[in-house]
Coordinates of C-alpha atoms and ligand atoms in Angstrom, one line a residue:
X30 CA 14.3 68.0 50.3
X31 CA 11.2 68.5 52.4
X32 CA 10.0 65.2 53.8
X33 CA 6.4 66.5 54.2
X34 CA 6.1 66.3 50.4
X35 CA 6.3 62.6 50.5
X36 CA 4.2 60.0 52.0
X37 CA 6.5 58.8 54.6
X38 CA 7.2 59.7 58.1
X39 CA 9.5 62.7 58.7
X40 CA 12.0 60.6 60.7
X41 CA 12.5 58.2 57.8
X42 CA 14.0 60.9 55.6
X43 CA 17.7 60.8 56.4
X44 CA 18.8 62.8 53.4
X45 CA 19.3 66.1 55.3
X46 CA 21.5 64.4 57.8
X47 CA 23.3 62.2 55.4
X48 CA 24.3 65.3 53.5
X49 CA 25.3 67.1 56.7
X50 CA 27.4 64.1 57.7
X51 CA 29.0 64.1 54.2
X52 CA 30.0 67.6 54.7
X53 CA 31.0 67.3 58.3
X54 CA 32.7 64.0 58.8
X55 CA 35.9 64.5 56.7
X56 CA 36.5 67.8 58.4
X57 CA 36.0 66.2 61.8
X58 CA 38.8 63.9 61.1
X59 CA 42.0 64.5 59.2
X60 CA 40.6 65.4 55.8
X61 CA 41.1 69.1 56.0
X62 CA 41.4 71.2 52.9
X63 CA 44.8 72.7 52.0
X64 CA 45.2 76.4 52.0
X65 CA 42.3 77.1 54.4
X66 CA 43.0 77.8 58.1
X67 CA 42.3 74.6 60.0
X68 CA 40.3 76.3 62.8
X69 CA 38.2 78.0 60.2
X70 CA 37.4 74.7 58.6
X71 CA 36.5 73.1 61.8
X72 CA 34.3 76.0 62.7
X73 CA 32.4 75.9 59.4
X74 CA 32.0 72.1 59.6
X75 CA 30.7 72.3 63.1
X76 CA 28.2 75.0 62.2
X77 CA 27.0 73.0 59.2
X78 CA 26.6 70.0 61.4
X79 CA 24.6 71.8 64.0
X80 CA 22.3 73.4 61.5
X81 CA 21.7 70.1 59.8
X82 CA 20.9 68.4 63.1
X83 CA 18.6 71.2 64.2
X84 CA 16.8 71.0 60.8
X85 CA 16.3 67.4 61.2
X86 CA 15.2 67.6 64.8
X87 CA 12.5 70.1 63.7
X88 CA 11.3 67.9 61.0
X89 CA 11.1 65.1 63.6
X90 CA 8.9 67.2 65.8
X91 CA 6.4 64.3 66.2
X92 CA 9.0 62.2 67.9
X93 CA 10.2 62.9 71.4
X94 CA 13.8 64.1 71.6
X95 CA 15.0 62.2 74.6
X96 CA 18.6 63.2 74.6
X97 CA 19.7 66.8 75.2
X98 CA 22.7 66.3 73.1
X99 CA 22.1 66.5 69.3
X100 CA 24.9 64.2 68.3
X101 CA 23.8 61.6 70.9
X102 CA 20.4 61.8 69.3
X103 CA 21.8 61.2 65.8
X104 CA 23.8 58.3 67.1
X105 CA 20.7 56.6 68.5
X106 CA 18.5 57.4 65.5
X107 CA 20.7 56.0 62.8
X108 CA 23.0 53.8 64.7
X109 CA 25.8 56.0 63.3
X110 CA 28.8 57.1 65.2
X111 CA 28.8 60.9 65.1
X112 CA 31.9 61.6 67.0
X113 CA 32.3 64.9 68.9
X114 CA 35.3 66.7 67.7
X115 CA 38.2 67.0 70.1
X116 CA 37.8 70.8 70.3
X117 CA 34.3 70.2 71.7
X118 CA 35.6 68.0 74.5
X119 CA 37.1 68.7 77.8
X120 CA 40.7 67.7 78.3
X121 CA 39.6 64.7 80.5
X122 CA 37.1 63.5 77.9
X123 CA 39.6 63.1 75.1
X124 CA 40.0 59.5 74.1
X125 CA 43.0 57.8 72.3
X126 CA 41.5 58.5 68.9
X127 CA 40.9 62.2 69.7
X128 CA 44.5 62.5 70.8
X129 CA 45.7 60.8 67.7
X130 CA 43.7 63.2 65.5
X131 CA 44.8 66.2 67.6
X132 CA 48.5 65.2 67.1
X133 CA 48.0 64.7 63.4
X134 CA 46.2 68.0 63.1
X135 CA 49.2 69.8 64.6
X136 CA 51.8 67.4 63.2
X137 CA 53.2 66.5 66.6
X138 CA 55.0 63.2 67.0
X139 CA 56.9 61.6 69.9
X140 CA 59.7 59.1 70.0
X141 CA 61.3 57.4 73.0
X142 CA 60.2 57.7 76.6
X143 CA 57.2 56.1 78.1
X144 CA 54.2 57.6 79.8
X145 CA 54.4 60.7 77.7
X146 CA 52.0 63.3 78.9
X147 CA 49.3 64.6 76.5
X148 CA 49.9 67.9 74.8
X149 CA 48.1 71.0 76.1
X150 CA 45.5 72.3 73.7
X151 CA 45.3 75.8 75.3
X152 CA 47.1 77.7 78.0
X153 CA 44.3 76.9 80.4
X154 CA 45.1 73.2 80.3
X155 CA 48.8 73.8 81.0
X156 CA 48.8 73.5 84.8
X157 CA 51.0 76.6 84.8
X158 CA 50.7 78.7 87.9
X159 CA 48.3 81.7 87.8
X160 CA 51.3 84.1 87.8
X161 CA 52.9 82.4 84.8
X162 CA 49.5 82.2 83.0
X163 CA 49.1 85.9 83.7
X164 CA 52.6 86.6 82.3
X165 CA 51.8 84.6 79.1
X166 CA 48.6 86.6 78.7
X167 CA 50.5 89.9 79.2
X168 CA 53.1 88.9 76.6
X169 CA 50.2 88.3 74.2
X170 CA 50.6 84.7 73.3
X171 CA 46.9 83.7 72.8
X172 CA 47.4 80.1 72.1
X173 CA 50.4 77.8 72.4
X174 CA 52.2 76.8 69.2
X175 CA 52.5 73.1 68.5
X176 CA 56.0 72.7 69.9
X177 CA 54.8 74.5 73.0
X178 CA 51.7 72.3 73.2
X179 CA 53.9 69.2 73.3
X180 CA 57.1 70.3 75.1
X181 CA 55.6 72.3 78.0
X182 CA 53.9 69.4 79.7
X183 CA 57.1 67.4 79.4
X184 CA 59.1 70.2 80.8
X185 CA 56.7 70.5 83.7
X186 CA 57.3 66.9 84.6
X187 CA 61.1 67.5 84.4
X188 CA 61.5 65.1 81.5
X189 CA 64.5 65.4 79.2
X190 CA 63.4 66.6 75.8
X191 CA 64.8 66.8 72.4
X192 CA 62.6 69.2 70.5
X193 CA 62.7 69.5 66.8
X194 CA 60.4 72.0 65.1
X195 CA 60.5 74.4 62.2
X196 CA 62.2 77.7 62.3
X197 CA 60.0 80.5 63.7
X198 CA 57.6 78.1 65.5
X199 CA 58.1 79.3 69.1
X200 CA 60.8 76.9 70.4
X201 CA 62.2 79.6 72.8
X202 CA 59.0 79.9 74.8
X203 CA 58.6 76.1 74.7
X204 CA 61.7 75.8 76.9
X205 CA 61.6 79.1 78.7
X206 CA 58.1 78.6 80.2
X207 CA 58.7 75.2 81.9
X208 CA 62.1 76.5 83.0
X209 CA 60.5 79.5 84.8
X210 CA 57.8 77.2 86.2
X211 CA 60.6 75.0 87.6
X212 CA 62.4 78.0 89.1
X213 CA 59.3 79.4 90.7
X214 CA 58.9 76.2 92.7
X215 CA 62.4 76.5 94.2
X216 CA 63.2 78.6 97.3
X217 CA 63.9 82.2 96.3
X218 CA 67.5 83.1 95.8
X219 CA 68.8 85.1 98.8
X220 CA 72.1 86.1 100.2
X221 CA 72.4 82.7 101.7
X222 CA 72.2 80.7 98.5
X223 CA 73.1 83.2 95.8
X224 CA 76.8 82.2 95.9
X225 CA 75.8 78.7 94.8
X226 CA 75.0 80.0 91.3
X227 CA 72.0 80.2 89.1
X228 CA 69.1 77.6 89.0
X229 CA 69.1 77.2 85.2
X230 CA 71.4 77.7 82.3
X231 CA 70.6 78.2 78.6
X232 CA 73.4 77.8 76.0
X233 CA 73.2 79.1 72.4
X234 CA 75.8 79.2 69.6
X235 CA 76.0 82.9 69.0
X236 CA 76.1 86.1 71.1
X237 CA 73.1 87.6 69.2
X238 CA 71.0 84.5 69.8
X239 CA 71.9 84.4 73.5
X240 CA 70.9 88.0 73.9
X241 CA 67.6 87.4 72.0
X242 CA 66.8 84.4 74.3
X243 CA 67.5 86.7 77.2
X244 CA 64.9 89.2 76.0
X245 CA 62.4 86.5 75.4
X246 CA 63.0 85.1 78.9
X247 CA 62.8 88.5 80.5
X248 CA 59.4 89.1 78.9
X249 CA 58.0 86.4 81.2
X250 CA 60.5 86.4 84.0
X251 CA 60.1 90.0 85.1
X252 CA 56.5 89.3 86.1
X253 CA 57.7 86.6 88.4
X254 CA 60.7 88.5 89.9
X255 CA 63.1 86.0 88.3
X256 CA 66.4 87.6 87.3
X257 CA 68.1 86.8 84.0
X258 CA 71.7 87.6 82.9
X259 CA 73.3 86.9 79.6
X260 CA 77.0 86.3 79.4
X261 CA 78.5 86.4 75.9
X262 CA 81.9 87.0 74.4
X263 CA 82.9 90.5 73.2
X264 CA 81.8 92.2 76.3
X265 CA 83.6 92.9 79.6
X266 CA 83.8 89.7 81.5
X267 CA 84.3 91.6 84.8
X268 CA 81.0 93.4 84.3
X269 CA 79.3 90.1 83.6
X270 CA 80.9 88.6 86.7
X271 CA 79.6 91.5 88.8
X272 CA 76.0 91.0 87.5
X273 CA 76.2 87.3 88.3
X274 CA 77.5 88.0 91.8
X275 CA 74.5 90.2 92.4
X276 CA 72.4 87.0 92.0
X277 CA 70.4 85.7 89.1
X278 CA 68.2 82.6 88.7
X279 CA 68.9 82.2 85.0
X280 CA 72.1 82.5 83.0
X281 CA 72.0 82.6 79.2
X282 CA 75.3 82.2 77.6
X283 CA 77.5 81.2 74.7
X284 CA 79.5 78.1 75.8
X285 CA 82.9 79.7 75.3
X286 CA 82.3 82.6 77.6
X287 CA 80.5 80.5 80.2
X288 CA 83.4 78.1 80.4
X289 CA 85.7 81.1 80.8
X290 CA 83.6 82.4 83.7
X291 CA 83.6 78.9 85.3
X292 CA 87.4 78.6 84.9
X293 CA 87.9 82.0 86.5
X294 CA 85.5 81.1 89.3
X295 CA 83.2 84.0 88.4
X296 CA 80.4 81.6 88.4
X297 CA 79.6 78.2 89.9
X298 CA 76.8 75.9 89.0
X299 CA 76.3 74.1 92.3
X300 CA 72.5 74.4 92.3
X301 CA 71.9 74.4 88.5
X302 CA 69.7 71.5 87.5
X303 CA 68.0 72.8 84.5
X304 CA 70.0 73.2 81.3
X305 CA 68.8 74.0 77.8
X306 CA 70.9 73.7 74.6
X307 CA 69.3 75.8 72.0
X308 CA 70.5 75.1 68.4
X309 CA 72.4 72.2 69.9
X310 CA 73.6 70.9 66.6
X311 CA 75.1 74.3 65.6
X312 CA 77.1 74.4 68.8
X313 CA 78.6 71.1 67.9
X314 CA 79.2 72.1 64.3
X315 CA 81.0 75.2 65.5
X316 CA 83.4 73.1 67.6
X317 CA 81.9 74.0 70.9
X318 CA 81.3 70.5 72.1
X319 CA 84.2 70.6 74.7
X320 CA 82.9 73.8 76.2
X321 CA 79.3 72.5 76.2
X322 CA 80.4 69.3 77.9
X323 CA 82.6 71.3 80.3
X324 CA 79.5 73.2 81.4
X325 CA 77.4 70.1 81.8
X326 CA 80.1 68.5 83.8
X327 CA 80.2 71.6 86.1
X328 CA 76.7 70.9 87.2
X329 CA 75.9 68.6 90.1
X330 CA 76.2 65.1 88.9
X331 CA 74.3 63.5 91.7
X332 CA 70.9 64.6 90.3
X333 CA 70.7 62.6 87.2
X334 CA 67.4 60.8 86.8
X335 CA 67.9 57.0 87.1
X336 CA 68.9 55.2 83.8
X337 CA 65.9 52.9 84.2
X338 CA 62.8 54.9 83.3
X339 CA 60.5 52.7 85.4
X340 CA 62.3 53.4 88.6
X341 CA 60.3 55.5 91.0
X342 CA 61.4 59.2 91.2
X343 CA 61.9 60.7 94.7
X344 CA 59.2 63.4 94.9
X345 CA 61.4 65.5 97.3
X346 CA 64.4 65.4 95.1
X347 CA 65.4 67.8 92.3
X348 CA 66.4 66.0 89.2
X349 CA 68.6 67.4 86.4
X350 CA 66.5 68.3 83.4
X351 CA 68.1 68.7 80.0
X352 CA 66.4 70.2 77.0
X353 CA 67.8 70.3 73.4
X354 CA 66.1 72.3 70.7
X355 CA 66.7 72.9 67.0
X356 CA 65.0 72.7 63.6
X357 CA 67.6 70.2 62.5
X358 CA 69.1 67.3 64.5
X359 CA 71.9 65.6 62.7
X360 CA 73.3 62.4 64.2
X361 CA 76.3 64.1 66.0
X362 CA 73.8 65.4 68.5
X363 CA 72.7 61.9 69.4
X364 CA 76.1 61.2 70.8
X365 CA 75.8 64.1 73.2
X366 CA 72.2 63.2 74.0
X367 CA 73.1 59.6 74.8
X368 CA 75.6 60.7 77.4
X369 CA 73.8 63.6 79.0
X370 CA 70.1 63.0 78.6
X371 CA 68.1 60.4 80.5
X372 CA 65.4 58.6 78.5
X373 CA 64.7 61.7 76.5
X374 CA 61.4 62.2 74.7
X375 CA 62.0 63.3 71.1
X376 CA 59.2 65.7 70.1
X377 CA 59.0 66.5 66.5
X378 CA 56.6 69.0 64.9
X379 CA 56.5 68.4 61.1
X380 CA 59.6 66.7 59.9
X381 CA 63.1 67.4 61.0
X382 CA 65.1 69.6 58.7
X383 CA 62.1 70.6 56.6
X384 CA 61.6 74.2 55.9
X385 CA 58.3 75.8 56.8
X386 CA 55.6 75.9 54.2
X387 CA 55.3 79.6 54.9
X388 CA 58.4 80.2 52.9
X389 CA 58.3 80.3 49.1
X390 CA 61.7 79.0 47.9
X391 CA 63.2 80.1 44.6
X392 CA 66.6 78.7 43.5
X393 CA 68.2 80.4 40.5
X394 CA 71.1 79.0 38.7
X395 CA 73.6 81.8 38.0
X396 CA 77.2 82.6 37.1
X397 CA 79.2 84.2 39.8
X398 CA 79.4 87.4 37.7
X399 CA 75.6 87.7 37.4
X400 CA 75.0 87.7 41.2
X401 CA 75.4 91.5 41.8
X402 CA 73.1 92.4 38.9
X403 CA 70.4 90.0 40.1
X404 CA 70.7 91.2 43.7
X405 CA 70.2 94.8 42.6
X406 CA 67.1 93.8 40.8
X407 CA 65.6 92.2 43.9
X408 CA 66.5 95.1 46.1
X409 CA 65.1 97.6 43.7
X410 CA 61.7 96.0 44.0
X411 CA 61.9 95.7 47.7
X412 CA 60.2 99.0 48.6
X413 CA 60.0 99.3 52.3
X414 CA 60.2 95.5 52.9
X415 CA 63.0 94.0 54.9
X416 CA 65.6 91.6 53.5
X417 CA 68.5 89.6 54.8
X418 CA 71.3 88.8 52.4
X419 CA 73.6 85.9 53.4
X420 CA 77.1 85.4 52.2
X421 CA 79.6 82.7 53.2
X422 CA 82.4 84.7 54.8
X423 CA 83.2 88.0 56.5
X424 CA 85.3 89.4 53.7
X425 CA 82.4 88.9 51.2
X426 CA 80.1 90.5 53.7
X427 CA 82.3 93.6 53.9
X428 CA 82.7 93.8 50.1
X429 CA 79.0 93.4 49.4
X430 CA 78.1 95.9 52.1
X431 CA 80.4 98.5 50.7
X432 CA 79.1 98.0 47.2
X433 CA 75.5 98.4 48.2
X434 CA 76.2 101.2 50.5
X435 CA 77.9 103.1 47.7
X436 CA 74.8 102.4 45.5
X437 CA 72.7 104.1 48.3
X438 CA 70.7 101.1 49.5
X439 CA 69.7 101.3 53.2
X440 CA 72.1 98.6 54.1
X441 CA 73.9 97.4 57.2
X442 CA 76.0 94.3 58.0
X443 CA 77.0 91.8 60.7
X444 CA 79.9 89.5 60.5
X445 CA 82.4 87.9 62.8
X446 CA 85.1 90.4 61.9
X447 CA 83.2 93.3 63.7
X448 CA 83.5 94.4 67.3
X449 CA 80.6 93.3 69.5
X450 CA 79.5 96.9 69.9
X451 CA 79.3 97.3 66.2
X452 CA 77.4 94.0 65.8
X453 CA 74.9 95.0 68.5
X454 CA 74.4 98.5 67.0
X455 CA 74.0 97.0 63.5
X456 CA 71.4 94.5 64.7
X457 CA 69.5 97.1 66.7
X458 CA 69.3 99.5 63.7
X459 CA 68.0 96.6 61.5
X460 CA 65.4 95.6 64.1
X461 CA 64.2 99.2 64.4
X462 CA 64.1 99.4 60.5
X463 CA 66.6 102.2 60.2
X464 CA 68.1 99.9 57.6
X465 CA 66.0 97.5 55.5
X466 CA 68.8 95.3 54.1
X467 CA 71.1 93.3 56.3
X468 CA 74.2 91.6 54.8
X469 CA 75.1 88.8 57.1
X470 CA 77.2 85.7 57.5
X471 CA 76.0 82.6 59.4
X472 CA 76.4 84.6 62.6
X473 CA 72.8 85.6 62.0
X474 CA 71.8 82.3 60.3
X475 CA 70.4 80.6 63.4
X476 CA 67.6 81.5 65.7
X477 CA 67.5 85.2 65.1
X478 CA 64.0 86.5 65.2
X479 CA 63.3 89.7 63.4
X480 CA 59.5 89.8 62.9
X481 CA 59.1 91.4 59.5
X482 CA 61.9 89.9 57.4
X483 CA 60.1 89.4 54.1
X484 CA 63.0 88.2 52.0
X485 CA 66.0 86.0 52.5
X486 CA 68.6 86.1 49.7
X487 CA 71.3 83.5 49.7
X488 CA 73.8 85.5 47.7
X489 CA 76.1 82.5 48.2
X490 CA 74.6 79.1 48.7
X491 CA 75.8 77.8 52.1
X492 CA 77.9 74.7 52.2
X493 CA 75.3 72.5 54.0
X494 CA 71.6 72.0 53.8
X495 CA 71.2 72.6 57.5
X496 CA 72.6 76.1 57.1
X497 CA 70.3 76.6 54.2
X498 CA 67.2 75.6 56.3
X499 CA 68.2 77.9 59.1
X500 CA 69.1 80.9 56.9
X501 CA 65.9 80.8 55.0
X502 CA 64.1 80.4 58.3
X503 CA 64.8 84.0 59.2
X504 CA 61.7 84.7 57.1
X505 CA 58.3 83.0 57.3
X506 CA 58.2 83.2 61.1
X507 CA 55.3 83.1 63.6
X508 CA 52.7 82.4 60.9
X509 CA 53.9 85.1 58.5
X510 CA 54.9 84.2 54.9
X511 CA 58.2 85.0 53.3
X512 CA 60.3 84.5 50.2
X513 CA 63.8 82.9 50.0
X514 CA 65.8 83.3 46.8
X515 CA 69.1 81.5 46.4
X516 CA 71.8 82.1 43.8
X517 CA 73.3 78.7 43.0
X518 CA 76.5 78.3 40.9
X519 CA 78.4 75.3 39.6
X520 CA 80.8 75.7 42.6
X521 CA 78.1 74.5 44.9
X522 CA 77.8 70.9 43.7
X523 CA 78.4 69.5 47.2
X524 CA 75.0 70.5 48.2
X525 CA 73.2 69.8 45.0
X526 CA 71.8 66.5 46.1
X527 CA 70.4 67.8 49.4
X528 CA 69.1 71.0 47.9
X529 CA 67.2 69.2 45.2
X530 CA 65.6 66.9 47.8
X531 CA 64.7 69.9 50.0
X532 CA 63.1 71.6 47.0
X533 CA 61.1 68.5 46.0
X534 CA 60.0 67.9 49.6
X535 CA 58.7 71.4 49.9
X536 CA 57.0 71.4 46.5
X537 CA 59.3 74.1 45.2
X538 CA 60.4 74.3 41.6
X539 CA 63.8 72.6 40.9
X540 CA 65.8 74.5 38.3
X541 CA 66.4 72.2 35.3
X542 CA 70.2 72.8 35.5
X543 CA 70.1 71.4 39.1
X544 CA 67.6 68.6 38.4
X545 CA 69.7 67.1 35.6
X546 CA 73.1 67.7 37.0
X547 CA 75.0 64.5 37.9
X548 CA 75.9 65.9 41.4
X549 CA 72.2 66.2 42.3
X550 CA 71.6 62.5 41.7
X551 CA 73.9 61.0 44.3
X552 CA 74.7 62.0 47.9
X553 CA 78.3 63.2 48.0
X554 CA 80.5 60.3 49.1
X555 CA 78.1 57.6 48.1
X556 CA 79.1 55.4 45.3
X557 CA 76.9 55.8 42.2
X558 CA 75.0 52.7 41.5
X559 CA 76.4 51.3 38.2
X560 CA 73.8 49.7 36.0
X561 CA 74.5 46.0 35.7
X562 CA 75.9 44.9 32.3
X563 CA 73.7 42.5 30.5
X564 CA 76.1 39.6 31.1
X565 CA 76.1 40.2 34.8
X566 CA 72.3 40.3 35.1
X567 CA 72.0 36.6 34.6
X568 CA 73.9 36.0 37.8
X569 CA 72.4 38.8 39.7
X570 CA 69.5 37.0 41.4
Ligands
ADP4 P1 62.1 79.3 66.9 O1 63.0 79.3 68.1 O2 61.2 78.2 66.8 O3 62.7 79.7 65.6 P2 61.1 81.7 68.3 O4 61.0 81.1 69.6 O5 62.2 82.6 67.9 O6 61.0 80.6 67.2 O7 59.7 82.4 68.0 C1 59.4 83.0 66.7 C2 58.4 84.2 67.0 O8 57.1 83.7 67.4 C3 58.8 85.1 68.0 O9 58.6 86.4 67.5 C4 57.9 84.9 69.2 O10 57.6 86.1 69.9 C5 56.6 84.4 68.5 N1 55.8 83.4 69.3 C6 56.3 82.4 70.0 N2 55.3 81.7 70.6 C7 54.2 82.4 70.3 C8 52.8 82.1 70.6 N3 52.4 81.1 71.4 N4 51.9 83.0 70.1 C9 52.3 84.0 69.3 N5 53.6 84.3 69.0 C10 54.5 83.5 69.5
MG5 MG1 65.0 79.4 68.3

């Protein structure tokens, strides 16, 4: 509406601005639109806002614009609070409300611990050294992911952290970057102190995952001259001992092999004060708790932070920092955390155990005898796309692999029954796309990051919902989308309840056979609630 057409003063017509505010305000808060990139929405909203303000200021030419800032001007003019969006503010200008909106925008929440540092919104705000920032740039990570935004400032303060975030959301760099920042502040390892062992240890449940974390760490560490060695089972322990003796700041290990090396005195942890347990819950599930605890006990015990969080820390002292990460954190982990972590901050991105929305989940109710036919159908439509097919044990992996190989699919396999050399070769040829179908057991269920996996097929439904979440999380990583198809049979009733809830939570279709099945209505082990008989009801108040 052009205010000049009416007999009133230009500045009395607020319609343009009111409209602009109507468009802009919801987007400046939390009311974003589903399915559209958040940054894009904010950009559009800001543009519209600025245009509307400019238009109004023009119409208001007769009045003096005293303020240089458009939004201040609007604020004065209409006594309306037009808040500047957090992305337009410097870090120091952010108020409590901005931080709340920021955390909601990225689904970040904290529990436990006091004086939690604010997340970083960009790498520039991270207080990382220029060398480490240059390394991050060279690796090509343009912006931190939400778990990195939240966990890196905590790590830099040497706080203990339990980090829970979806599969494929960049948890590795969230613990690797502060770990390297910590090491870079220590005196360099020389012949004098090398024999005291590494400065930091990372433990992971499988060999393949430990090796992958090694690669992710080396990506950054080699720019800083920090040496990284992985020690995992299935390879020569003497060779690994030799590498350790040559000096390394970081050791990445499976707990069993690390404890072997400690017992044989190939390694000591006399100056190791930074420890990360990646996929902590899986290590406990697999029965590695004694080994994990053995490693934690081999570290200096004099460096624990005080139990009382308010007690002053000695600036000249190095404190032990313990990090635990996973996409799922069942209660067993809490026991370990209580003993070994000091006032940990639990950082959760999204909700624990939830699969990422980037994965489309299909569950199909089938008979055991139909599975092969259905798998063929999916693989026939795969083209050049990449798929991982999960089964529950190594024998099934072997059988399925041979059947698909005979049928001329480009298929490879990894399972616990293979030598480490064959496992490594198989994973490498899958990574390099020589084969586009991988038949795997849960050996590859956790943490493994193969960028282009488009499909995960659960040929067998895993026995727990955590395994399901992690298996399907091999697709839909680092912002890409993926499809997970699960063949469910009537032998899988133990997970019906959890699976149904997982599907409902992620807005995925629940097959009617699952939805109406008795086993999907009660958690296994819980006593079904019996409806009261009419005669009982009278006394039930
Ligand atoms: P998670 O441990 O949460 O399952 P990973 O640490 O394996 O996830 O990371 C998943 C993928 O995302 C990897 O390929 C990694 O290189 C990539 N990635 C991690 N952080 C970033 C970032 N800040 N920007 C771009 N890609 C990233
Ligand atoms: Mg991981």
